[in-house]
PDB file of C-alpha atoms in Angstrom:
ATOM      1  CA  MET A 198       4.396 -28.090  -0.280  1.00 43.00           C
ATOM      2  CA  SER A 199       1.378 -29.349  -2.089  1.00 47.00           C
ATOM      3  CA  GLU A 200      -1.209 -27.227  -3.614  1.00 59.00           C
ATOM      4  CA  ALA A 201      -4.033 -25.776  -1.588  1.00 59.00           C
ATOM      5  CA  ARG A 202      -2.081 -25.830   1.679  1.00 91.00           C
ATOM      6  CA  TRP A 203      -1.545 -22.148   2.359  1.00 97.00           C
ATOM      7  CA  THR A 204      -3.401 -19.715   4.533  1.00 98.00           C
ATOM      8  CA  VAL A 205      -2.895 -16.086   3.231  1.00 98.00           C
ATOM      9  CA  VAL A 206      -2.884 -13.341   5.931  1.00 98.00           C
ATOM     10  CA  MET A 207      -3.780  -9.958   4.327  1.00 98.00           C
ATOM     11  CA  PRO A 208      -3.867  -6.938   6.620  1.00 98.00           C
ATOM     12  CA  VAL A 209      -5.947  -3.891   5.292  1.00 98.00           C
ATOM     13  CA  LYS A 210      -5.786  -0.541   7.023  1.00 96.00           C
ATOM     14  CA  ARG A 211      -9.030   1.581   7.485  1.00 96.00           C
ATOM     15  CA  LEU A 212      -9.543   3.074   4.086  1.00 95.00           C
ATOM     16  CA  PRO A 213      -9.269   6.733   5.177  1.00 90.00           C
ATOM     17  CA  ALA A 214      -5.753   6.032   6.325  1.00 90.00           C
ATOM     18  CA  ALA A 215      -4.776   3.602   3.687  1.00 93.00           C
ATOM     19  CA  LYS A 216      -2.204   4.261   0.757  1.00 93.00           C
ATOM     20  CA  SER A 217      -1.786   7.960   1.700  1.00 85.00           C
ATOM     21  CA  ARG A 218       0.756   8.736  -0.948  1.00 85.00           C
ATOM     22  CA  LEU A 219      -1.902   7.812  -3.668  1.00 88.00           C
ATOM     23  CA  ARG A 220      -4.331  10.624  -2.660  1.00 83.00           C
ATOM     24  CA  GLY A 221      -5.142  12.529  -5.958  1.00 81.00           C
ATOM     25  CA  ALA A 222      -3.571   9.926  -8.115  1.00 85.00           C
ATOM     26  CA  LEU A 223      -6.828   9.341 -10.004  1.00 87.00           C
ATOM     27  CA  PRO A 224      -8.591  12.847 -10.578  1.00 80.00           C
ATOM     28  CA  GLY A 225     -12.231  12.790  -9.450  1.00 83.00           C
ATOM     29  CA  VAL A 226     -12.056   9.328  -7.811  1.00 89.00           C
ATOM     30  CA  PRO A 227     -12.487   9.200  -4.036  1.00 90.00           C
ATOM     31  CA  HIS A 228      -9.404   7.994  -2.410  1.00 91.00           C
ATOM     32  CA  GLU A 229     -11.166   5.389  -0.302  1.00 95.00           C
ATOM     33  CA  GLU A 230     -12.589   3.770  -3.497  1.00 96.00           C
ATOM     34  CA  LEU A 231      -9.034   3.424  -4.958  1.00 96.00           C
ATOM     35  CA  ALA A 232      -7.745   1.936  -1.681  1.00 97.00           C
ATOM     36  CA  LEU A 233     -10.607  -0.479  -1.573  1.00 98.00           C
ATOM     37  CA  ALA A 234     -10.114  -1.424  -5.342  1.00 98.00           C
ATOM     38  CA  LEU A 235      -6.492  -2.258  -4.684  1.00 98.00           C
ATOM     39  CA  ALA A 236      -7.358  -4.713  -1.867  1.00 98.00           C
ATOM     40  CA  ALA A 237     -10.330  -6.227  -3.617  1.00 98.00           C
ATOM     41  CA  ASP A 238      -8.197  -6.989  -6.692  1.00 98.00           C
ATOM     42  CA  THR A 239      -5.304  -8.508  -4.585  1.00 98.00           C
ATOM     43  CA  LEU A 240      -7.853 -10.638  -2.729  1.00 98.00           C
ATOM     44  CA  ARG A 241      -9.529 -11.750  -6.062  1.00 97.00           C
ATOM     45  CA  ALA A 242      -6.205 -13.090  -7.339  1.00 97.00           C
ATOM     46  CA  VAL A 243      -5.349 -14.703  -4.170  1.00 98.00           C
ATOM     47  CA  ARG A 244      -8.700 -16.601  -3.998  1.00 97.00           C
ATOM     48  CA  ALA A 245      -7.938 -17.799  -7.605  1.00 96.00           C
ATOM     49  CA  CYS A 246      -4.606 -19.178  -6.675  1.00 96.00           C
ATOM     50  CA  PRO A 247      -4.631 -23.043  -6.499  1.00 94.00           C
ATOM     51  CA  ALA A 248      -1.951 -23.016  -3.853  1.00 95.00           C
ATOM     52  CA  VAL A 249      -4.245 -21.123  -1.370  1.00 97.00           C
ATOM     53  CA  ALA A 250      -6.659 -22.900   1.007  1.00 96.00           C
ATOM     54  CA  GLY A 251      -7.984 -19.867   2.704  1.00 96.00           C
ATOM     55  CA  VAL A 252      -7.506 -16.083   3.367  1.00 98.00           C
ATOM     56  CA  LEU A 253      -7.747 -14.161   6.510  1.00 98.00           C
ATOM     57  CA  VAL A 254      -8.187 -10.460   5.999  1.00 98.00           C
ATOM     58  CA  VAL A 255      -7.118  -8.411   9.092  1.00 98.00           C
ATOM     59  CA  THR A 256      -9.128  -5.164   9.220  1.00 98.00           C
ATOM     60  CA  ASP A 257     -11.332  -2.853  11.224  1.00 97.00           C
ATOM     61  CA  ASP A 258     -12.786  -1.154   8.218  1.00 97.00           C
ATOM     62  CA  SER A 259     -16.522  -2.141   7.684  1.00 97.00           C
ATOM     63  CA  ARG A 260     -16.268  -1.643   3.765  1.00 97.00           C
ATOM     64  CA  VAL A 261     -13.270  -3.833   3.397  1.00 98.00           C
ATOM     65  CA  ALA A 262     -14.696  -6.412   5.807  1.00 98.00           C
ATOM     66  CA  ALA A 263     -17.924  -6.546   3.673  1.00 98.00           C
ATOM     67  CA  ALA A 264     -16.057  -6.973   0.485  1.00 97.00           C
ATOM     68  CA  ALA A 265     -13.687  -9.598   1.891  1.00 98.00           C
ATOM     69  CA  GLY A 266     -16.568 -11.537   3.278  1.00 97.00           C
ATOM     70  CA  ALA A 267     -18.358 -11.436  -0.023  1.00 96.00           C
ATOM     71  CA  ALA A 268     -15.179 -12.758  -1.707  1.00 96.00           C
ATOM     72  CA  GLY A 269     -14.978 -15.809   0.631  1.00 96.00           C
ATOM     73  CA  ALA A 270     -12.327 -14.582   2.928  1.00 98.00           C
ATOM     74  CA  ARG A 271     -12.511 -14.866   6.681  1.00 98.00           C
ATOM     75  CA  VAL A 272     -12.355 -11.481   8.352  1.00 98.00           C
ATOM     76  CA  VAL A 273     -10.717 -10.771  11.775  1.00 98.00           C
ATOM     77  CA  GLY A 274     -10.339  -7.698  13.700  1.00 98.00           C
ATOM     78  CA  ASP A 275      -7.198  -5.606  13.588  1.00 97.00           C
ATOM     79  CA  PRO A 276      -5.452  -5.733  17.061  1.00 96.00           C
ATOM     80  CA  GLY A 277      -3.666  -2.433  16.675  1.00 95.00           C
ATOM     81  CA  GLY A 278       0.012  -1.849  16.787  1.00 96.00           C
ATOM     82  CA  GLY A 279       0.632  -1.606  13.221  1.00 96.00           C
ATOM     83  CA  LEU A 280       1.156  -3.725  10.083  1.00 97.00           C
ATOM     84  CA  ASN A 281       3.528  -6.430  11.815  1.00 98.00           C
ATOM     85  CA  ALA A 282       1.072  -6.892  14.812  1.00 98.00           C
ATOM     86  CA  ALA A 283      -1.741  -7.424  12.305  1.00 98.00           C
ATOM     87  CA  PHE A 284       0.259 -10.077  10.469  1.00 98.00           C
ATOM     88  CA  ARG A 285       1.184 -11.737  13.739  1.00 98.00           C
ATOM     89  CA  HIS A 286      -2.403 -11.786  14.716  1.00 98.00           C
ATOM     90  CA  GLY A 287      -3.674 -13.358  11.530  1.00 98.00           C
ATOM     91  CA  ALA A 288      -0.980 -16.048  11.786  1.00 98.00           C
ATOM     92  CA  ALA A 289      -2.022 -16.820  15.268  1.00 97.00           C
ATOM     93  CA  VAL A 290      -5.677 -17.171  14.349  1.00 98.00           C
ATOM     94  CA  ALA A 291      -4.594 -19.487  11.463  1.00 97.00           C
ATOM     95  CA  GLY A 292      -3.001 -21.716  14.086  1.00 95.00           C
ATOM     96  CA  PRO A 293       0.279 -23.572  14.489  1.00 91.00           C
ATOM     97  CA  ARG A 294      -0.717 -26.262  11.859  1.00 92.00           C
ATOM     98  CA  ALA A 295      -1.256 -23.823   9.251  1.00 95.00           C
ATOM     99  CA  ALA A 296       1.411 -22.957   6.540  1.00 96.00           C
ATOM    100  CA  VAL A 297       0.959 -19.017   6.518  1.00 98.00           C
ATOM    101  CA  VAL A 298       1.656 -16.448   3.963  1.00 98.00           C
ATOM    102  CA  GLY A 299       1.672 -12.748   4.830  1.00 98.00           C
ATOM    103  CA  LEU A 300       0.921 -10.735   1.784  1.00 98.00           C
ATOM    104  CA  THR A 301       0.329  -7.075   1.375  1.00 98.00           C
ATOM    105  CA  ALA A 302      -2.965  -5.779  -0.009  1.00 98.00           C
ATOM    106  CA  ASP A 303      -1.783  -3.445  -2.837  1.00 98.00           C
ATOM    107  CA  LEU A 304      -1.181  -5.845  -5.553  1.00 98.00           C
ATOM    108  CA  PRO A 305      -3.827  -5.115  -8.170  1.00 97.00           C
ATOM    109  CA  ALA A 306      -1.841  -6.616 -11.135  1.00 97.00           C
ATOM    110  CA  LEU A 307      -1.226  -9.952  -9.271  1.00 97.00           C
ATOM    111  CA  ARG A 308      -1.469 -13.060 -11.325  1.00 96.00           C
ATOM    112  CA  PRO A 309      -2.551 -16.313  -9.466  1.00 96.00           C
ATOM    113  CA  ALA A 310       0.077 -18.462 -11.292  1.00 95.00           C
ATOM    114  CA  GLU A 311       2.862 -16.197 -10.136  1.00 97.00           C
ATOM    115  CA  LEU A 312       1.751 -16.335  -6.483  1.00 97.00           C
ATOM    116  CA  ALA A 313       1.489 -20.225  -6.814  1.00 96.00           C
ATOM    117  CA  ALA A 314       5.156 -20.235  -8.364  1.00 96.00           C
ATOM    118  CA  ALA A 315       6.480 -18.181  -5.612  1.00 97.00           C
ATOM    119  CA  LEU A 316       4.880 -20.378  -2.898  1.00 96.00           C
ATOM    120  CA  ARG A 317       6.254 -23.454  -4.626  1.00 94.00           C
ATOM    121  CA  ALA A 318       9.759 -21.918  -4.668  1.00 95.00           C
ATOM    122  CA  THR A 319       9.652 -21.728  -0.788  1.00 93.00           C
ATOM    123  CA  ARG A 320      10.382 -25.714  -0.746  1.00 89.00           C
ATOM    124  CA  GLY A 321       9.098 -25.884   2.668  1.00 86.00           C
ATOM    125  CA  VAL A 322      11.084 -23.291   4.314  1.00 93.00           C
ATOM    126  CA  ARG A 323      10.481 -19.772   5.488  1.00 97.00           C
ATOM    127  CA  GLY A 324      11.015 -17.375   2.721  1.00 97.00           C
ATOM    128  CA  PHE A 325       9.988 -13.875   1.307  1.00 98.00           C
ATOM    129  CA  VAL A 326       9.555 -12.091  -2.163  1.00 98.00           C
ATOM    130  CA  ALA A 327      11.080  -8.580  -2.381  1.00 98.00           C
ATOM    131  CA  ASP A 328       9.143  -5.755  -4.017  1.00 97.00           C
ATOM    132  CA  ALA A 329      10.124  -4.478  -7.586  1.00 94.00           C
ATOM    133  CA  PRO A 330      12.639  -1.924  -6.201  1.00 93.00           C
ATOM    134  CA  GLY A 331      14.196  -4.616  -3.940  1.00 95.00           C
ATOM    135  CA  GLY A 332      14.130  -3.028  -0.516  1.00 96.00           C
ATOM    136  CA  GLY A 333      10.531  -3.844   0.601  1.00 97.00           C
ATOM    137  CA  THR A 334       8.616  -7.151   1.013  1.00 98.00           C
ATOM    138  CA  VAL A 335       5.462  -8.159  -0.691  1.00 98.00           C
ATOM    139  CA  LEU A 336       5.141 -11.689   0.499  1.00 98.00           C
ATOM    140  CA  LEU A 337       6.514 -13.590   3.542  1.00 98.00           C
ATOM    141  CA  ALA A 338       5.915 -17.306   3.833  1.00 97.00           C
ATOM    142  CA  ALA A 339       6.198 -19.810   6.769  1.00 97.00           C
ATOM    143  CA  PRO A 340       5.566 -23.514   6.620  1.00 95.00           C
ATOM    144  CA  ALA A 341       3.414 -25.134   9.372  1.00 94.00           C
ATOM    145  CA  GLY A 342       5.146 -25.086  12.638  1.00 92.00           C
ATOM    146  CA  ALA A 343       7.449 -22.113  11.767  1.00 95.00           C
ATOM    147  CA  PRO A 344       6.887 -18.669  13.124  1.00 96.00           C
ATOM    148  CA  LEU A 345       5.904 -15.952  10.444  1.00 97.00           C
ATOM    149  CA  ALA A 346       8.144 -13.348  12.307  1.00 98.00           C
ATOM    150  CA  PRO A 347       7.080 -10.382  10.123  1.00 98.00           C
ATOM    151  CA  ARG A 348       9.368  -7.452   9.690  1.00 98.00           C
ATOM    152  CA  PHE A 349       7.532  -5.406   7.236  1.00 97.00           C
ATOM    153  CA  GLY A 350       8.252  -1.743   6.826  1.00 94.00           C
ATOM    154  CA  PRO A 351      11.180   0.313   5.431  1.00 93.00           C
ATOM    155  CA  GLY A 352      14.151  -1.967   4.591  1.00 96.00           C
ATOM    156  CA  SER A 353      12.010  -5.066   5.311  1.00 97.00           C
ATOM    157  CA  ALA A 354      13.796  -7.288   2.691  1.00 97.00           C
ATOM    158  CA  ALA A 355      17.062  -6.979   4.466  1.00 98.00           C
ATOM    159  CA  ALA A 356      15.271  -7.313   7.797  1.00 98.00           C
ATOM    160  CA  HIS A 357      13.537 -10.515   6.653  1.00 98.00           C
ATOM    161  CA  ALA A 358      16.797 -11.919   5.272  1.00 98.00           C
ATOM    162  CA  ALA A 359      18.708 -10.993   8.546  1.00 98.00           C
ATOM    163  CA  GLY A 360      15.835 -12.958  10.416  1.00 97.00           C
ATOM    164  CA  GLY A 361      16.613 -16.232   8.540  1.00 97.00           C
ATOM    165  CA  ALA A 362      14.044 -15.942   5.746  1.00 98.00           C
ATOM    166  CA  LEU A 363      15.144 -17.193   2.341  1.00 97.00           C
ATOM    167  CA  PRO A 364      15.029 -14.546  -0.470  1.00 97.00           C
ATOM    168  CA  LEU A 365      12.935 -16.277  -3.275  1.00 96.00           C
ATOM    169  CA  ALA A 366      14.239 -15.732  -6.780  1.00 92.00           C
ATOM    170  CA  GLY A 367      11.930 -15.365  -9.618  1.00 93.00           C
ATOM    171  CA  GLU A 368      10.531 -12.736 -12.047  1.00 93.00           C
ATOM    172  CA  TRP A 369       6.969 -12.684 -10.905  1.00 97.00           C
ATOM    173  CA  PRO A 370       6.396  -9.063 -12.113  1.00 96.00           C
ATOM    174  CA  SER A 371       2.873  -8.956 -10.920  1.00 97.00           C
ATOM    175  CA  LEU A 372       3.692 -10.146  -7.504  1.00 98.00           C
ATOM    176  CA  ARG A 373       6.517  -7.816  -6.910  1.00 97.00           C
ATOM    177  CA  ARG A 374       4.507  -4.694  -8.186  1.00 97.00           C
ATOM    178  CA  ASP A 375       3.045  -3.226  -5.011  1.00 97.00           C
ATOM    179  CA  VAL A 376       1.250   0.080  -5.305  1.00 97.00           C
ATOM    180  CA  ASP A 377       2.422   2.874  -2.877  1.00 93.00           C
ATOM    181  CA  THR A 378       2.781   5.843  -5.392  1.00 89.00           C
ATOM    182  CA  PRO A 379       1.189   7.167  -8.559  1.00 88.00           C
ATOM    183  CA  ALA A 380       4.213   5.844 -10.492  1.00 86.00           C
ATOM    184  CA  ASP A 381       3.683   2.384  -9.040  1.00 92.00           C
ATOM    185  CA  LEU A 382       0.010   2.485  -9.933  1.00 93.00           C
ATOM    186  CA  ALA A 383       0.933   3.459 -13.570  1.00 90.00           C
ATOM    187  CA  GLY A 384       3.482   0.459 -13.521  1.00 91.00           C
ATOM    188  CA  ALA A 385       0.728  -1.790 -12.280  1.00 94.00           C
ATOM    189  CA  ALA A 386      -1.647  -0.572 -14.960  1.00 92.00           C
ATOM    190  CA  GLY A 387       0.973  -1.356 -17.514  1.00 91.00           C
ATOM    191  CA  LEU A 388       0.970  -4.933 -16.360  1.00 93.00           C
ATOM    192  CA  GLY A 389      -2.720  -5.238 -16.496  1.00 94.00           C
ATOM    193  CA  VAL A 390      -4.823  -4.749 -13.145  1.00 95.00           C
ATOM    194  CA  GLY A 391      -7.780  -6.423 -11.718  1.00 96.00           C
ATOM    195  CA  PRO A 392     -11.372  -5.302 -12.548  1.00 95.00           C
ATOM    196  CA  ARG A 393     -12.013  -3.003  -9.607  1.00 96.00           C
ATOM    197  CA  THR A 394      -8.880  -1.025 -10.268  1.00 95.00           C
ATOM    198  CA  ALA A 395      -9.276  -1.129 -14.140  1.00 95.00           C
ATOM    199  CA  ALA A 396     -12.699   0.428 -13.742  1.00 95.00           C
ATOM    200  CA  LEU A 397     -11.345   3.297 -11.770  1.00 94.00           C
ATOM    201  CA  LEU A 398      -8.709   3.814 -14.329  1.00 93.00           C
ATOM    202  CA  ALA A 399     -11.255   3.685 -16.975  1.00 92.00           C
ATOM    203  CA  ARG A 400     -13.241   6.502 -15.363  1.00 87.00           C
ATOM    204  CA  VAL A 401     -10.337   8.862 -15.807  1.00 84.00           C
ATOM    205  CA  GLY A 402      -9.153   7.647 -19.042  1.00 83.00           C
ATOM    206  CA  GLY A 403      -6.240   5.861 -17.648  1.00 75.00           C
ATOM    207  CA  ALA A 404      -4.732   9.187 -16.580  1.00 69.00           C
ATOM    208  CA  VAL A 405      -2.647   8.897 -13.172  1.00 75.00           C
ATOM    209  CA  ARG A 406      -1.961  12.214 -11.756  1.00 65.00           C
ATOM    210  CA  TYR A 407       1.490  12.791 -10.085  1.00 59.00           C
ATOM    211  CA  GLY A 408       0.198  15.191  -7.493  1.00 55.00           C
ATOM    212  CA  ALA A 409      -0.588  18.458  -9.169  1.00 51.00           C
ATOM    213  CA  GLY A 410      -3.704  20.431  -8.235  1.00 57.00           C
ATOM    214  CA  MET A 411      -4.242  19.129  -4.676  1.00 70.00           C
ATOM    215  CA  GLN A 412      -5.264  21.652  -2.185  1.00 77.00           C
ATOM    216  CA  GLY A 413      -5.411  22.011   1.551  1.00 81.00           C
ATOM    217  CA  THR A 414      -4.746  24.353   4.492  1.00 89.00           C
ATOM    218  CA  VAL A 415      -1.683  24.968   6.638  1.00 92.00           C
ATOM    219  CA  ALA A 416      -2.067  23.091   9.925  1.00 91.00           C
ATOM    220  CA  THR A 417       1.483  23.858  11.141  1.00 93.00           C
ATOM    221  CA  TYR A 418       4.392  25.711   9.917  1.00 93.00           C
ATOM    222  CA  ASP A 419       7.877  26.266  11.620  1.00 93.00           C
ATOM    223  CA  ALA A 420       9.714  29.116  10.102  1.00 92.00           C
ATOM    224  CA  SER A 421      13.075  27.847  11.542  1.00 93.00           C
ATOM    225  CA  THR A 422      12.894  24.614   9.576  1.00 94.00           C
ATOM    226  CA  ARG A 423      10.685  25.900   6.875  1.00 92.00           C
ATOM    227  CA  SER A 424       8.700  22.623   7.143  1.00 92.00           C
ATOM    228  CA  GLY A 425       5.232  21.861   8.403  1.00 91.00           C
ATOM    229  CA  VAL A 426       1.947  19.821   8.138  1.00 89.00           C
ATOM    230  CA  LEU A 427      -0.932  20.511   5.718  1.00 86.00           C
ATOM    231  CA  LEU A 428      -4.552  19.557   6.150  1.00 83.00           C
ATOM    232  CA  LEU A 429      -5.973  18.136   2.849  1.00 74.00           C
ATOM    233  CA  ASP A 430      -9.693  18.570   2.098  1.00 65.00           C
ATOM    234  CA  ASP A 431     -10.521  15.032   3.027  1.00 60.00           C
ATOM    235  CA  GLY A 432      -8.938  15.545   6.623  1.00 65.00           C
ATOM    236  CA  THR A 433      -5.676  13.902   5.934  1.00 69.00           C
ATOM    237  CA  GLU A 434      -2.586  15.367   7.370  1.00 77.00           C
ATOM    238  CA  LEU A 435       0.440  15.629   5.042  1.00 80.00           C
ATOM    239  CA  ALA A 436       3.874  16.786   6.100  1.00 87.00           C
ATOM    240  CA  PHE A 437       5.967  18.759   3.718  1.00 90.00           C
ATOM    241  CA  PRO A 438       9.779  19.352   4.037  1.00 91.00           C
ATOM    242  CA  ALA A 439      11.880  22.470   3.658  1.00 93.00           C
ATOM    243  CA  ARG A 440      12.641  21.907   0.064  1.00 91.00           C
ATOM    244  CA  ALA A 441       8.880  21.955  -0.839  1.00 90.00           C
ATOM    245  CA  PHE A 442       8.552  25.360   0.860  1.00 91.00           C
ATOM    246  CA  ASP A 443      11.740  26.674  -0.734  1.00 91.00           C
ATOM    247  CA  ALA A 444      10.426  25.783  -4.089  1.00 89.00           C
ATOM    248  CA  SER A 445       7.378  27.866  -3.632  1.00 85.00           C
ATOM    249  CA  GLY A 446       8.992  31.259  -3.764  1.00 85.00           C
ATOM    250  CA  LEU A 447       6.945  32.293  -0.599  1.00 87.00           C
ATOM    251  CA  ARG A 448       8.571  33.995   2.231  1.00 87.00           C
ATOM    252  CA  LEU A 449       6.211  32.531   4.999  1.00 89.00           C
ATOM    253  CA  LEU A 450       3.067  30.588   5.598  1.00 91.00           C
ATOM    254  CA  ARG A 451       0.357  31.243   8.108  1.00 91.00           C
ATOM    255  CA  LEU A 452      -1.824  28.913   9.883  1.00 92.00           C
ATOM    256  CA  GLY A 453      -5.072  28.188   8.037  1.00 90.00           C
ATOM    257  CA  GLN A 454      -3.692  29.440   4.743  1.00 91.00           C
ATOM    258  CA  ARG A 455      -5.041  27.856   1.573  1.00 89.00           C
ATOM    259  CA  VAL A 456      -2.389  26.394  -0.476  1.00 87.00           C
ATOM    260  CA  ARG A 457      -1.871  24.033  -3.512  1.00 83.00           C
ATOM    261  CA  ILE A 458       0.330  20.946  -3.279  1.00 81.00           C
ATOM    262  CA  GLU A 459       2.520  19.326  -5.933  1.00 81.00           C
ATOM    263  CA  ARG A 460       3.982  15.864  -5.480  1.00 76.00           C
ATOM    264  CA  ASP A 461       6.443  14.030  -7.575  1.00 74.00           C
ATOM    265  CA  ALA A 462       5.875  10.396  -9.077  1.00 65.00           C
ATOM    266  CA  ASP A 463       6.794   8.815  -5.634  1.00 67.00           C
ATOM    267  CA  GLY A 464       4.087  10.936  -3.821  1.00 70.00           C
ATOM    268  CA  GLU A 465       6.637  13.165  -2.017  1.00 77.00           C
ATOM    269  CA  VAL A 466       5.692  16.733  -1.563  1.00 82.00           C
ATOM    270  CA  VAL A 467       7.845  18.840  -3.885  1.00 85.00           C
ATOM    271  CA  ARG A 468       6.115  22.297  -3.790  1.00 87.00           C
ATOM    272  CA  VAL A 469       3.642  24.093  -1.603  1.00 87.00           C
ATOM    273  CA  THR A 470       2.345  27.404  -3.059  1.00 84.00           C
ATOM    274  CA  LEU A 471      -0.751  29.577  -3.240  1.00 84.00           C
ATOM    275  CA  PRO A 472      -3.723  28.358  -5.450  1.00 77.00           C
ATOM    276  CA  THR A 473      -3.346  31.630  -7.521  1.00 70.00           C
ATOM    277  CA  MET A 474       0.369  31.184  -8.376  1.00 62.00           C
ATOM    278  CA  ALA A 475       1.457  29.265 -11.441  1.00 54.00           C
TER     279      ALA A 475
END
């Protein structure tokens, strides 16, 4: 494929619901600002890639739409139905004559040259780039006339390969480093992130928090399974497993009870306890 032939489709959730496992990762930084920064820095790098002719951002969030429009992207509404539906909708809007790239919106360290190299590696066939751990997908490319057929989600790398997409080999560390968890964010920071994310990291001295100190209230609790759902202060619901309750040393939880939440580097809840307990 020659340069400047690709249309990138980039879905972005409504910011309050986006990147839930990153909540509290940057102390004092509103979660929506972080989610928007990740998308904005991804879009900035995509727009700077010489292989990209245009970008379609699929979103129903007004702040994302404004930022995307200001960056020169075309914005289309999210049809609902999840991430793959958004990718399919964007590909349909691009049209059958477009070579389409489905790209996740959480690549703040992305280098335009690495994106261009990955697109050259497709050699005119449908291909995908797995994320750094290897199980997920950050990029799915389809040449003109071929369906995008996205299968993003858990195990998507295997699903895309099973669907006939070619696994693209290449180091491309900035392209493979998507950000779902605090550990991912720290890894991206080590590679060097774009200006929006870098500014937020600077506000907290580069400190990425791994979940300690978050608080919320108990929305549901099942004593038989020792699991339930917490309501965080920003209105987000966060499920916790039995092992998180067991680690607390508590005998029970009651609805509406104030609790402190601790998460690991992957964003998983590992302890639910009282704010007054060490």
